[in-house]
Coordinates of C-alpha atoms (C1' of nucleotides) in Angstrom, one line a residue:
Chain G
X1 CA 12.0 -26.1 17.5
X2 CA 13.1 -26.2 20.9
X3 CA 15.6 -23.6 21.8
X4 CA 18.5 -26.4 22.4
X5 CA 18.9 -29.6 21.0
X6 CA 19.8 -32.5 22.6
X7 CA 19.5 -36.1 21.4
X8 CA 20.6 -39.3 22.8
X9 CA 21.9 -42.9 21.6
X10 CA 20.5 -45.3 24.1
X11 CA 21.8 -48.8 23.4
X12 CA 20.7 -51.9 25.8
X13 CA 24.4 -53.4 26.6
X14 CA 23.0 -56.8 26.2
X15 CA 25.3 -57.8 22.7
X16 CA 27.2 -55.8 20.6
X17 CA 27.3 -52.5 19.1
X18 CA 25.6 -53.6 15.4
X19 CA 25.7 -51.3 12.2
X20 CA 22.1 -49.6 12.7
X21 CA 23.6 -49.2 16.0
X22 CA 26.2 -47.0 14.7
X23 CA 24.3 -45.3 12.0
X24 CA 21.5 -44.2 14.7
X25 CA 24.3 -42.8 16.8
X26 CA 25.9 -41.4 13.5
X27 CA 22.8 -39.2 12.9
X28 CA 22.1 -38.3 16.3
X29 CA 25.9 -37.1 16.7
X30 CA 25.4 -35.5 13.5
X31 CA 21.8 -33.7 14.2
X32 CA 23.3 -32.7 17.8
X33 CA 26.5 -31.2 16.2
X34 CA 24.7 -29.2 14.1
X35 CA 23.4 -26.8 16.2
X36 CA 25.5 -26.9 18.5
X37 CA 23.7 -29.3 20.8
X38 CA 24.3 -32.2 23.0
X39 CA 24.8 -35.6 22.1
X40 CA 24.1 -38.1 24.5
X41 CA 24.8 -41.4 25.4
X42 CA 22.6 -44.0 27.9
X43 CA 22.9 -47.0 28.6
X44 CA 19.7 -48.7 29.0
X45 CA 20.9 -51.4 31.5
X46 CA 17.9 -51.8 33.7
X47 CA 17.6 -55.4 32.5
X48 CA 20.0 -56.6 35.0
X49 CA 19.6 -60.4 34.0
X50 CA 20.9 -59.8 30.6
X51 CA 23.0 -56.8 30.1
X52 CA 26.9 -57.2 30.7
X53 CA 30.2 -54.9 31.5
X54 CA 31.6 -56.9 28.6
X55 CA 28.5 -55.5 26.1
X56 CA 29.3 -52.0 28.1
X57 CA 32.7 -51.9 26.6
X58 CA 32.4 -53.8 23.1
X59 CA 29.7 -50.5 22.8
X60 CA 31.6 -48.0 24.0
X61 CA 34.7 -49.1 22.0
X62 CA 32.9 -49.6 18.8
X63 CA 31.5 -45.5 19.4
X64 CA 34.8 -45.1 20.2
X65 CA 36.8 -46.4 17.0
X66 CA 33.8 -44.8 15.1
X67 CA 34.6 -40.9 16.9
X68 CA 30.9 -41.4 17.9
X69 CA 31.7 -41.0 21.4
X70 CA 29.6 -38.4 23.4
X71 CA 31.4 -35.5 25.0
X72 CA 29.7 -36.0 28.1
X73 CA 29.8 -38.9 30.4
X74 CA 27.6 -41.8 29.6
X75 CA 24.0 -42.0 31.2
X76 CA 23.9 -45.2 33.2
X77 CA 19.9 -45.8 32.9
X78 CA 19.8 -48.2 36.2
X79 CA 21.3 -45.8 38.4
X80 CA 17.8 -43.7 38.0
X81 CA 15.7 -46.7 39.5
X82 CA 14.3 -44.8 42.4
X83 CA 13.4 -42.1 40.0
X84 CA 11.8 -44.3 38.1
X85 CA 9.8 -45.9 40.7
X86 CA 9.0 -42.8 42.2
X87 CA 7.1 -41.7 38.8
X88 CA 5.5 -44.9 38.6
X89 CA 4.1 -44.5 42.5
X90 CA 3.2 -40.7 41.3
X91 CA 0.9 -41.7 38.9
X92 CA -0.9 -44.5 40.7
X93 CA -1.2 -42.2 43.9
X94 CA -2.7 -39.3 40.9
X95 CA -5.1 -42.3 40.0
X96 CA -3.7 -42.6 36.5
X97 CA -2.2 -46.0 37.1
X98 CA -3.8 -48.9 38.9
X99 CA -2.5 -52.5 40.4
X100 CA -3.1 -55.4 38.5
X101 CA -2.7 -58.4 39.5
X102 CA -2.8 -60.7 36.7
X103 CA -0.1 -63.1 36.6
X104 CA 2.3 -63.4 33.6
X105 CA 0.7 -67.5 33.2
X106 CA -3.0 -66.1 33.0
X107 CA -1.9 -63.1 30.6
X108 CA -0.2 -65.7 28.8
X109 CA -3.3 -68.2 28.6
X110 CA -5.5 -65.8 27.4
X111 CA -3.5 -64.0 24.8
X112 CA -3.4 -67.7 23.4
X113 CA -6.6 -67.7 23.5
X114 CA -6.9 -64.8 22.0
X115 CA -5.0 -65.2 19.0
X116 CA -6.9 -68.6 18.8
X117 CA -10.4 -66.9 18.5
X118 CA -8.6 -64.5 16.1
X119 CA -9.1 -61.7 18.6
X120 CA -7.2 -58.9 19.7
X121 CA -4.2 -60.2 21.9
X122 CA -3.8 -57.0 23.9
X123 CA -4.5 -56.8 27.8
X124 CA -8.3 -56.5 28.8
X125 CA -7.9 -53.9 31.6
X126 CA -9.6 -56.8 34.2
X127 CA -7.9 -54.9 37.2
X128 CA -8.4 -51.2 35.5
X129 CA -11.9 -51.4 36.8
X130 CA -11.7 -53.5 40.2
X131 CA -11.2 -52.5 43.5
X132 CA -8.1 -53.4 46.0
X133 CA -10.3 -55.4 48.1
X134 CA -10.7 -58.2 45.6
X135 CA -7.0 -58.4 45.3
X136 CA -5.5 -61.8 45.7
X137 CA -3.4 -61.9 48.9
X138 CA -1.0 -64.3 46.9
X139 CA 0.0 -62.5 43.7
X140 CA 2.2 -59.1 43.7
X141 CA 1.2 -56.8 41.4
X142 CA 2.4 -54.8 38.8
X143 CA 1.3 -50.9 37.9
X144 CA 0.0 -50.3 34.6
X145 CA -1.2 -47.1 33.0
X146 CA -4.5 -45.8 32.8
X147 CA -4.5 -45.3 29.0
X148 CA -6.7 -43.4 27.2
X149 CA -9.2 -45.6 25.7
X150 CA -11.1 -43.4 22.8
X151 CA -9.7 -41.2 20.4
X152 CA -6.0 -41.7 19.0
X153 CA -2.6 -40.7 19.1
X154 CA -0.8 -38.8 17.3
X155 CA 2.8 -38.2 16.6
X156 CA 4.9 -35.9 13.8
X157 CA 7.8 -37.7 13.2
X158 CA 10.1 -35.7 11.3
X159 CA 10.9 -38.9 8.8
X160 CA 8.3 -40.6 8.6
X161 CA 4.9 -37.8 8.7
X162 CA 2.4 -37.9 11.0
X163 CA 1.2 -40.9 12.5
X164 CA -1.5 -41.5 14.1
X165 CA -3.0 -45.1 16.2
X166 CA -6.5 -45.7 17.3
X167 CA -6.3 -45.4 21.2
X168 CA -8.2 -49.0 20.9
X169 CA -5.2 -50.6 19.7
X170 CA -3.3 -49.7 22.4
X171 CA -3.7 -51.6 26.0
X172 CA -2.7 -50.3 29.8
X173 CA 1.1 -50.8 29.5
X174 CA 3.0 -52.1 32.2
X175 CA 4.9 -49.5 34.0
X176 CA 6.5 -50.8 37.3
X177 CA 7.1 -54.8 37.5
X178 CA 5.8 -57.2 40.0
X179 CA 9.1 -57.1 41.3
X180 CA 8.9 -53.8 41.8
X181 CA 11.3 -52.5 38.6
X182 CA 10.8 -50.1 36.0
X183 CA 10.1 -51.2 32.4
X184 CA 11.7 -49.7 29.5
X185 CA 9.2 -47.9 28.9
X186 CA 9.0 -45.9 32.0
X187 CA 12.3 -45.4 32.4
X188 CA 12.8 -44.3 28.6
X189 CA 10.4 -41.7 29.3
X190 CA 11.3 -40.5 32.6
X191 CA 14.9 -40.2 31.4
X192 CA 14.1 -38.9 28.3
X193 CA 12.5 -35.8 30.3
X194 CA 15.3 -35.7 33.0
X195 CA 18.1 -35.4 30.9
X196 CA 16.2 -32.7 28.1
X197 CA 16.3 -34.7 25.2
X198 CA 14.5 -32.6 22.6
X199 CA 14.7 -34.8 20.1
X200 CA 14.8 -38.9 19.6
X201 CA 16.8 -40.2 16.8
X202 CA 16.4 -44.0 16.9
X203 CA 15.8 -47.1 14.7
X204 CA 12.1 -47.6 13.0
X205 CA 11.3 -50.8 14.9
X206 CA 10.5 -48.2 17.6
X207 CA 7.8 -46.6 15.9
X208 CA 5.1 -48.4 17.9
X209 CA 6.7 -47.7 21.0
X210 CA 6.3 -43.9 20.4
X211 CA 2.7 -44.1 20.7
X212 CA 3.2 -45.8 24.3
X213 CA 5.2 -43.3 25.1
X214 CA 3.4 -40.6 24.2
X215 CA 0.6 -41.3 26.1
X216 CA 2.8 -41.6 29.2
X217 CA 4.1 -38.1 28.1
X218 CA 0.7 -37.0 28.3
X219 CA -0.4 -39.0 31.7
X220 CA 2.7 -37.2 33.4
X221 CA 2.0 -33.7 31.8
X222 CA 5.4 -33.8 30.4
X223 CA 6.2 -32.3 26.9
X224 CA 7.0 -35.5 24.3
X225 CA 10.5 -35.0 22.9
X226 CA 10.7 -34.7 18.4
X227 CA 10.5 -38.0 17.3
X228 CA 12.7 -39.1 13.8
X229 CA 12.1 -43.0 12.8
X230 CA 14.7 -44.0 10.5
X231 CA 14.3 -46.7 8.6
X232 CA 15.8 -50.0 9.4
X233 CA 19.0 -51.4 7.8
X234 CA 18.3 -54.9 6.2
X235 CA 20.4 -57.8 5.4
X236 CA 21.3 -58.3 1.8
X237 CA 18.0 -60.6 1.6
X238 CA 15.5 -57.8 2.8
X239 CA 14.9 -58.0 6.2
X240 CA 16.2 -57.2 9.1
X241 CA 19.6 -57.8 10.2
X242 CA 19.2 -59.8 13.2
X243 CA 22.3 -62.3 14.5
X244 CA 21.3 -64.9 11.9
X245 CA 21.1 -62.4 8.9
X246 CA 24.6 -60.3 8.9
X247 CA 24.6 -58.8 11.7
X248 CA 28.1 -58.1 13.1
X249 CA 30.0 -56.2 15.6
X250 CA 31.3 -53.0 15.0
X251 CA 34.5 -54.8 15.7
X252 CA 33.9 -57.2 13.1
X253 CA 34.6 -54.7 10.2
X254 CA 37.8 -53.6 11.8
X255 CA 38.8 -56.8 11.8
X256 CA 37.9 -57.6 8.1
X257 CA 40.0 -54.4 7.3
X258 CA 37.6 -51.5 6.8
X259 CA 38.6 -47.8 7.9
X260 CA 35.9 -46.4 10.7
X261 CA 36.0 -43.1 8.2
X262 CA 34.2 -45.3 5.1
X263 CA 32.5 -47.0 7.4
X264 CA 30.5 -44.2 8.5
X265 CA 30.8 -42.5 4.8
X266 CA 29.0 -45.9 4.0
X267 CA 26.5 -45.6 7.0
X268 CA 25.6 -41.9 6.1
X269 CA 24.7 -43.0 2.8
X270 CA 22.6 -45.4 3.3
X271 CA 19.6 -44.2 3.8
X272 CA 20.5 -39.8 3.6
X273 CA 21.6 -38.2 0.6
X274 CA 22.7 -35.0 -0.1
X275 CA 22.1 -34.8 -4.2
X276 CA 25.0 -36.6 -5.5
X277 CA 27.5 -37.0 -2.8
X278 CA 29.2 -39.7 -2.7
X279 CA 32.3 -39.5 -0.8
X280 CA 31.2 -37.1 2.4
X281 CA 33.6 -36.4 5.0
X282 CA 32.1 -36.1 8.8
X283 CA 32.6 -32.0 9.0
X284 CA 31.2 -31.6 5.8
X285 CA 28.4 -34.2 6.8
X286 CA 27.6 -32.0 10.2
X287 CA 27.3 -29.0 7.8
X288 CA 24.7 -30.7 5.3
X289 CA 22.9 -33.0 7.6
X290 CA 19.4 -32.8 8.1
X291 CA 16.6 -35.1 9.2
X292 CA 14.1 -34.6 6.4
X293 CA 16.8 -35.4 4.1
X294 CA 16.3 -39.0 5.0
X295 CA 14.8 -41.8 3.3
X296 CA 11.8 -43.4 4.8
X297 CA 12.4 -47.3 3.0
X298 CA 14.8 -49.2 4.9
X299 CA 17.9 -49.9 2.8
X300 CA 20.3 -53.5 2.3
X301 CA 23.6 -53.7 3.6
X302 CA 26.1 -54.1 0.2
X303 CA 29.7 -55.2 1.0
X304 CA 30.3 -54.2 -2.4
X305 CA 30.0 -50.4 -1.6
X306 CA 31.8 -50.2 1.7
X307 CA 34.5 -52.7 0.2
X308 CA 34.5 -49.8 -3.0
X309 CA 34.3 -46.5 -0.1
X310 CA 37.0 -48.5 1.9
X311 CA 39.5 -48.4 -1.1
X312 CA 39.0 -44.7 -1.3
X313 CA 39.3 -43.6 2.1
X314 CA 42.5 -46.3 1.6
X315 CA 44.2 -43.9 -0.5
X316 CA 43.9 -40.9 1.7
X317 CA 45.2 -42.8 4.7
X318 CA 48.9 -41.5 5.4
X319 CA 51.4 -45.1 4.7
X320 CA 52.6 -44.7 7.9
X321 CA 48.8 -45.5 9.7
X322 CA 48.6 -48.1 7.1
X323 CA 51.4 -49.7 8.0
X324 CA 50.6 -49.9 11.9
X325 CA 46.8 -51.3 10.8
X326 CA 48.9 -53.7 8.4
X327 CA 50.6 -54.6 11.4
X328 CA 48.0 -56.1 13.1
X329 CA 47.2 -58.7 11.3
X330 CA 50.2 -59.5 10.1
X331 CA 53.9 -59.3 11.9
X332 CA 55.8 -56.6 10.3
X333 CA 60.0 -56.6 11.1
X334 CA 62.3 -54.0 10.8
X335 CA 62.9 -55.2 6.9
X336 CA 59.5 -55.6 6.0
X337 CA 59.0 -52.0 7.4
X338 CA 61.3 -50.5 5.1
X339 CA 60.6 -52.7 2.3
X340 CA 56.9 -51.6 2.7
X341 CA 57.8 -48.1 3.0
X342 CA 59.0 -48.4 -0.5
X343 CA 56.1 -50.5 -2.1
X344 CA 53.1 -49.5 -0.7
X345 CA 51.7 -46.2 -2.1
X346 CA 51.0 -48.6 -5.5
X347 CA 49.8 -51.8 -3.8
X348 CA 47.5 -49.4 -1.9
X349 CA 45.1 -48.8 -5.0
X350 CA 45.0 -52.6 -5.9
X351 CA 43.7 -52.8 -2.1
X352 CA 40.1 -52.2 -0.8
X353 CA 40.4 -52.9 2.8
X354 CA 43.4 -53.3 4.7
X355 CA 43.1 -57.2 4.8
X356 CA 43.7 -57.3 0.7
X357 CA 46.3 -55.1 1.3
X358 CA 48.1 -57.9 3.6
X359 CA 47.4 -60.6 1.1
X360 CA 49.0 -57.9 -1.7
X361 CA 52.1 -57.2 0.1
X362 CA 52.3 -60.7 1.2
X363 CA 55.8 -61.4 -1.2
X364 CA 57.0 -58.1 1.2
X365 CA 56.3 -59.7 4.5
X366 CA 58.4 -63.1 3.8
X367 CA 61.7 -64.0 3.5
X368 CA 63.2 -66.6 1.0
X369 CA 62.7 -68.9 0.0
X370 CA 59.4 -67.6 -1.5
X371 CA 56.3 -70.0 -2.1
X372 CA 55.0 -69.7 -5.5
X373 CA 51.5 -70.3 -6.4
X374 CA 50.9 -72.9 -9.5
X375 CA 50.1 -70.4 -11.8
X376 CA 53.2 -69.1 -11.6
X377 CA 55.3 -71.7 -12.3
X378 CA 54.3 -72.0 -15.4
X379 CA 56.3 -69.0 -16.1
X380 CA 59.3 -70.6 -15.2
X381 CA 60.3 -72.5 -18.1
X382 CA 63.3 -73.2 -19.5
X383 CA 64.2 -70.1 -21.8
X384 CA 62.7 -68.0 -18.4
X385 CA 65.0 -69.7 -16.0
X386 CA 67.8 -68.8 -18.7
X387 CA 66.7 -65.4 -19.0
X388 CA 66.5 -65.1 -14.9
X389 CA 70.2 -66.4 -14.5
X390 CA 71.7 -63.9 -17.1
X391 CA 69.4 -60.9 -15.7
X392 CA 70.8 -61.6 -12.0
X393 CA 74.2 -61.2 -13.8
X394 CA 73.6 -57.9 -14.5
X395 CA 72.0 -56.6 -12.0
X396 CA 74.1 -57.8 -9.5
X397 CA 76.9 -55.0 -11.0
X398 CA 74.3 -52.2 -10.6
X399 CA 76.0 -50.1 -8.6
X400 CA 73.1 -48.1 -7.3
X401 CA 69.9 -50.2 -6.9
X402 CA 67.1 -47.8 -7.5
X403 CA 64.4 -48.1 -9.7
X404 CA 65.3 -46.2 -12.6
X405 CA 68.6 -48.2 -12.6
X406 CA 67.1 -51.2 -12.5
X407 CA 64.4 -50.5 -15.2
X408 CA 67.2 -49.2 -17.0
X409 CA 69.8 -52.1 -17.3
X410 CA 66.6 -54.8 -17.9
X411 CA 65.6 -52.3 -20.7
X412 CA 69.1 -52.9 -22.2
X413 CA 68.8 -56.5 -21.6
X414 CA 65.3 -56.9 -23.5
X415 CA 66.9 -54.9 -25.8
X416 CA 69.5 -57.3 -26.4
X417 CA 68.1 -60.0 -26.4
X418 CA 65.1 -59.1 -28.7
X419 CA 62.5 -59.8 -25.9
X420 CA 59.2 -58.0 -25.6
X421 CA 59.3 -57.1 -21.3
X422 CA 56.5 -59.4 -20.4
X423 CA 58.6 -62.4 -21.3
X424 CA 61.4 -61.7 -19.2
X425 CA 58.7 -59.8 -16.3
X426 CA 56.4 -62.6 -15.6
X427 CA 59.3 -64.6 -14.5
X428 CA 60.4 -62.2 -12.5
X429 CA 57.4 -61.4 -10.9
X430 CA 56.9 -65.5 -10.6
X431 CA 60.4 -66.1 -9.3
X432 CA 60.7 -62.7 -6.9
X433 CA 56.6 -62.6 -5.4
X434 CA 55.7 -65.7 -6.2
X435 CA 52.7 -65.1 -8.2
X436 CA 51.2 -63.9 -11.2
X437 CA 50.6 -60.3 -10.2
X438 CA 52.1 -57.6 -8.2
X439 CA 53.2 -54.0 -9.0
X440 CA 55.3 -52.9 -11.5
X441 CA 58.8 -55.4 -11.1
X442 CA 60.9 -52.7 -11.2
X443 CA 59.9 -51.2 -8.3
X444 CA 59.2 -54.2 -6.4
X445 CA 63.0 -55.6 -7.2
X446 CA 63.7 -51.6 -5.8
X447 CA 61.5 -52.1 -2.5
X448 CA 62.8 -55.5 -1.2
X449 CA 66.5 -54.6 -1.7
X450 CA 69.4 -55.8 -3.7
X451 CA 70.8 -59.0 -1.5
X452 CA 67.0 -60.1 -1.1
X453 CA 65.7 -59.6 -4.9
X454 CA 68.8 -61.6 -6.2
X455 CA 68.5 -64.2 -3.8
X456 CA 65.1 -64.9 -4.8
X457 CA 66.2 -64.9 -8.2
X458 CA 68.8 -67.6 -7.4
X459 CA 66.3 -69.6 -5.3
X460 CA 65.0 -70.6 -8.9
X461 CA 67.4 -70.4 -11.2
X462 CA 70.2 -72.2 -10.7
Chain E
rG1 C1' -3.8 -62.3 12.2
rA2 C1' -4.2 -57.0 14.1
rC3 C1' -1.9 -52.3 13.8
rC4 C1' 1.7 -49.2 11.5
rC5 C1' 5.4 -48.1 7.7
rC6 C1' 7.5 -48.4 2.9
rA7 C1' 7.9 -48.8 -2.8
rU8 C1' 12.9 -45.1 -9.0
rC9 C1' 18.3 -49.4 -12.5
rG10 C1' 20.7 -55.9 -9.3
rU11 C1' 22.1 -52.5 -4.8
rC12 C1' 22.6 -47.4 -2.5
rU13 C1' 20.2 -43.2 -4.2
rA14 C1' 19.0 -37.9 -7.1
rG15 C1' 14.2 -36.3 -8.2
rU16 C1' 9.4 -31.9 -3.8
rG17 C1' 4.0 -31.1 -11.0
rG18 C1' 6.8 -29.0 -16.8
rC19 C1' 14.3 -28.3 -16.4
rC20 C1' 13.3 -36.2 -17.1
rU21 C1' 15.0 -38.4 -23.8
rA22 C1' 14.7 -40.2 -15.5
rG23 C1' 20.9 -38.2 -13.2
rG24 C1' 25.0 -40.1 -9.9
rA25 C1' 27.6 -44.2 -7.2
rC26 C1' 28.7 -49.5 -6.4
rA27 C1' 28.4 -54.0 -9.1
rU28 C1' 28.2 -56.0 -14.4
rC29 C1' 29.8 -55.8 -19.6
rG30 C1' 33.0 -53.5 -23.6
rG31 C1' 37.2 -50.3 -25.1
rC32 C1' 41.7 -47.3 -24.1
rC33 C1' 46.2 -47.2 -21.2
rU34 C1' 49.7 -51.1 -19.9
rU35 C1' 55.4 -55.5 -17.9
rU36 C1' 50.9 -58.7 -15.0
rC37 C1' 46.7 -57.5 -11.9
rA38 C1' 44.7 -53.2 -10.5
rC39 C1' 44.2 -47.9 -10.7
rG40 C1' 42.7 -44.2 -14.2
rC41 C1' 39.9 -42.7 -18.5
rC42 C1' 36.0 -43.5 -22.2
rG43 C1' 31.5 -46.2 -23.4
rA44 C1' 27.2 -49.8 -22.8
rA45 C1' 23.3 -52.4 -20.6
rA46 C1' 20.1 -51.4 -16.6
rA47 C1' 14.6 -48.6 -13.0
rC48 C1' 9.7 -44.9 -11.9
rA49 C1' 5.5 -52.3 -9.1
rC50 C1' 0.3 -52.4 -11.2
rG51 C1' -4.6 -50.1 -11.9
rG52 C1' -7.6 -46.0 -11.5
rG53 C1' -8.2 -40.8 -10.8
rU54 C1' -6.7 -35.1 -10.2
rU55 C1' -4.2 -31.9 -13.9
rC56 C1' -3.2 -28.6 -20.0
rG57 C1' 0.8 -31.8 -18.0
rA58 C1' 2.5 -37.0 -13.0
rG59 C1' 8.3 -40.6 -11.2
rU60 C1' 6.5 -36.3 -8.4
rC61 C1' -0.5 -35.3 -5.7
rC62 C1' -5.1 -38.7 -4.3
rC63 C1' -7.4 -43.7 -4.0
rG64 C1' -7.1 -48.9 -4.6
rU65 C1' -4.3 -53.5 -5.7
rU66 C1' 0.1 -56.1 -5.2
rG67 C1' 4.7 -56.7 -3.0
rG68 C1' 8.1 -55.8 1.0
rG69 C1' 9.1 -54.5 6.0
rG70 C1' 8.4 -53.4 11.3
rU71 C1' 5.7 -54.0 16.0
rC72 C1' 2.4 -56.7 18.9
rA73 C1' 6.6 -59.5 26.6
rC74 C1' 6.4 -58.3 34.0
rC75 C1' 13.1 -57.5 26.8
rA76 C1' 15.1 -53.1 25.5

RNA sequence: GACCCCAUCGUCUAGUGGCCUAGGACAUCGGCCUUUCACGCCGAAAACACGGGUUCGAGUCCCGUUGGGGUCACCA
């Protein structure tokens, strides 16, 4: 174990920050925090014709609402071209690289070929073998690595075991473009070693690209960094999430209403245990986390779970801060504020994410007249509308309107008139919200105020 | 196709050779509570992919089969 840790999450700003996005940060924030290490961020923009400012931010504020944010500033991966190119030059002038000057069209004709004849489709090392002077004076070239070409490589990965690739299957990688650039996997490498990473916590679909960069490791004399694969996250169909199959922006789940704490409760789940957990918060999380504790099967994504992890963490979250994310999706006035203040530590545990809770307190963020849904007129019949009219009567000479008042004086009304509650609550709750369900009447005739709950009373019965 | 990885309830998982009559969570179904819906509580159904080994003993180790996934760019 190297004698500090330091890992990195290395998006490419060319999209949004996705959810195996996250989780790979989660556990490399998690891993780093542990031992007291540094947690990096870089931003593999060195694909200048597709990566954006706008990707940049959407990133960065995703890590952000997450509290995945690095303490120190991010790594920009383009502004360490030259460095870059000045490895690539290294090993060409160290005769471990070599100019090639097959042109993306040929490569492309025979890999076709290739694949036709059932063959191998990887590059044939024409150029690894011929010298300058049969160049073509037309084509610029691009460096590749002088790969080793028997034996295999190896890797421990701390998820997934050792594993190990025939050197055969692996072809002289392109290092520097013909254009003179870096590819990712130079500048992944060269980075990786600037900036001390000791260990590399990133997504499964990397695997193979381990092995590349190993043997650049090797070629440069460089000590590889601890490699941990973790498995993919799939769509709920069992493969991975790609823009057609579920996969959202971070921002996407704070706009449907989920809390960035279940979010990564969900995310640390999926895929780590710790026995029987469930509910993990992040300090206890930095305290039990460890690599080997991961899964190495890639996992589906289930709604169901975060919408079930959401509602917890919902109950924990002070009324106030659920009022302001309330708020932003739906306009919330000086009445509705209080009226909310009132009502919403019960409408909270019929709520999983903060969009039901809108659509729950929905009778709390109108003013009359109320709409009310079909299934609860049929409440309002004629013996309800009767019962509604004499109710208002007497609870309009409460003289304090607090719960236990009101609950009171419709007790003695029941009473009187020999009515089990639910005959005379349903219309209520019909008349007052508007629909079939809501919490208990008494407090919600409490929480929206005297004027307001007997005015909705007399919008239907009259 | 080649290479690599994976495999416990529908889903996420516990399990590191005897503590497993396979545990928990979500979802599902039933019951209780109840002014409605929820919450909560109690209970039910539900899995070691298959076939061979190794072992006194296998969900756990080995091999094969099947199934699933990932990667094969002058993208990252």
């Amino acid at each position: 174990m190297p004698s500090k840790i330091t890992t990195r999450f290395a998006p490419s700003p060319t999209g949004y920050l996705h959810i195996g996005g996250a989780r790979t940060a989660l556990f490399n924030m998690l891993f780093a925090r542990q031992t007291g290490g540094d947690y990096l961020l870089r931003i593999e923009d060195t694909d200048r014709k597709r990566s954006t400012p706008e990707a940049i931010k959407a990133i960065t504020d995703g890590l952000e609402w997450l509290g995945l944010m690095p303490d120190k500033k991010p790594v920009y991966q383009s502004k360490n071209f030259e460095q870059h190119v000045a490895i690539a030059r290294k090993l060409l002038a160290e005769g471990k690289a070599y100019h090639c000057y097959s042109t993306p069209e040929e490569l492309q004709e025979k890999r076709k070929k290739a694949r036709a004849e059932g063959r191998s489709i990887r590059y044939d090392g024409t150029w690894r073998h011929k010298t300058p002077s049969e160049a073509p004076s037309d084509v610029q070239p691009v460096i590749r690595l002088k790969a080793p070409t028997t034996g295999a490589t190896v890797i421990m990965d701390c998820v997934q075991g050792e594993v190990k690739v025939d050197n055969s299957q692996l072809d002289d990688m392109i290092i520097l473009r013909s254009d003179g650039t870096p590819t990712y996997m130079l500048s992944v490498v060269v980075d990786d070693h600037d900036m001390k990473i000791s260990h590399v916590i990133r997504g499964d679909d990397h695997l193979t690209n381990a092995f590349r960069q190993t043997q650049l490791f090797n070629a440069l004399g460089w000590q590889a960094p601890i490699y941990a694969h973790i498995p993919l996250i799939h769509g709920s169909d069992g493969t991975k999430m790609s823009k057609r199959h579920g996969a959202l922006g971070i921002e996407k789940y704070r706009e449907m209403g989920y809390l960035p704490e279940a979010l990564i409760n969900y995310l640390l789940r999926l895929g780590w245990s710790h026995g029987d957990d469930e509910i993990i918060s992040i300090k206890q999380a930095v305290e039990w986390f460890k690599l080997e504790n991961i899964n190495k099967g890639a996992a589906r994504f289930d709604f169901g779970k975060l919408s079930a992890l959401n509602g917890n963490y919902l109950q924990t979250i002070d009324n106030d801060i659920v009022i302001q994310l309330i708020g932003k999706h739906s306009k919330i006035d000086k009445t509705f504020n209080l009226r909310l203040k009132k009502g919403l530590s019960s409408l909270k545990n019929k709520s999983n994410t903060i969009l039901e809770l809108c659509d729950n307190a929905h009778f709390y963020l109108c003013n009359r007249p109320v709409s009310i849904e079909a299934d609860a007129l049929k409440f309002l019949n004629s013996d309800a509308l009767v019962y509604l009219e004499e109710i208002k009567t007497r609870l309009k000479f409460l003289s304090t309107w607090t719960e236990e008042e009101i609950k009171s004086e419709i007790n003695h009304y029941i009473r009187a008139k020999n009515l089990k509650l639910v005959q005379l609550a349903q219309p209520l709750r019909a008349a007052i919200c508007g629909t079939t369900v809501s919490p208990s009447i008494f407090e919600v005739l409490y929480a929206l105020g005297k004027e307001e709950a007997l005015g909705r009373i007399s919008d239907v019965a009259r």
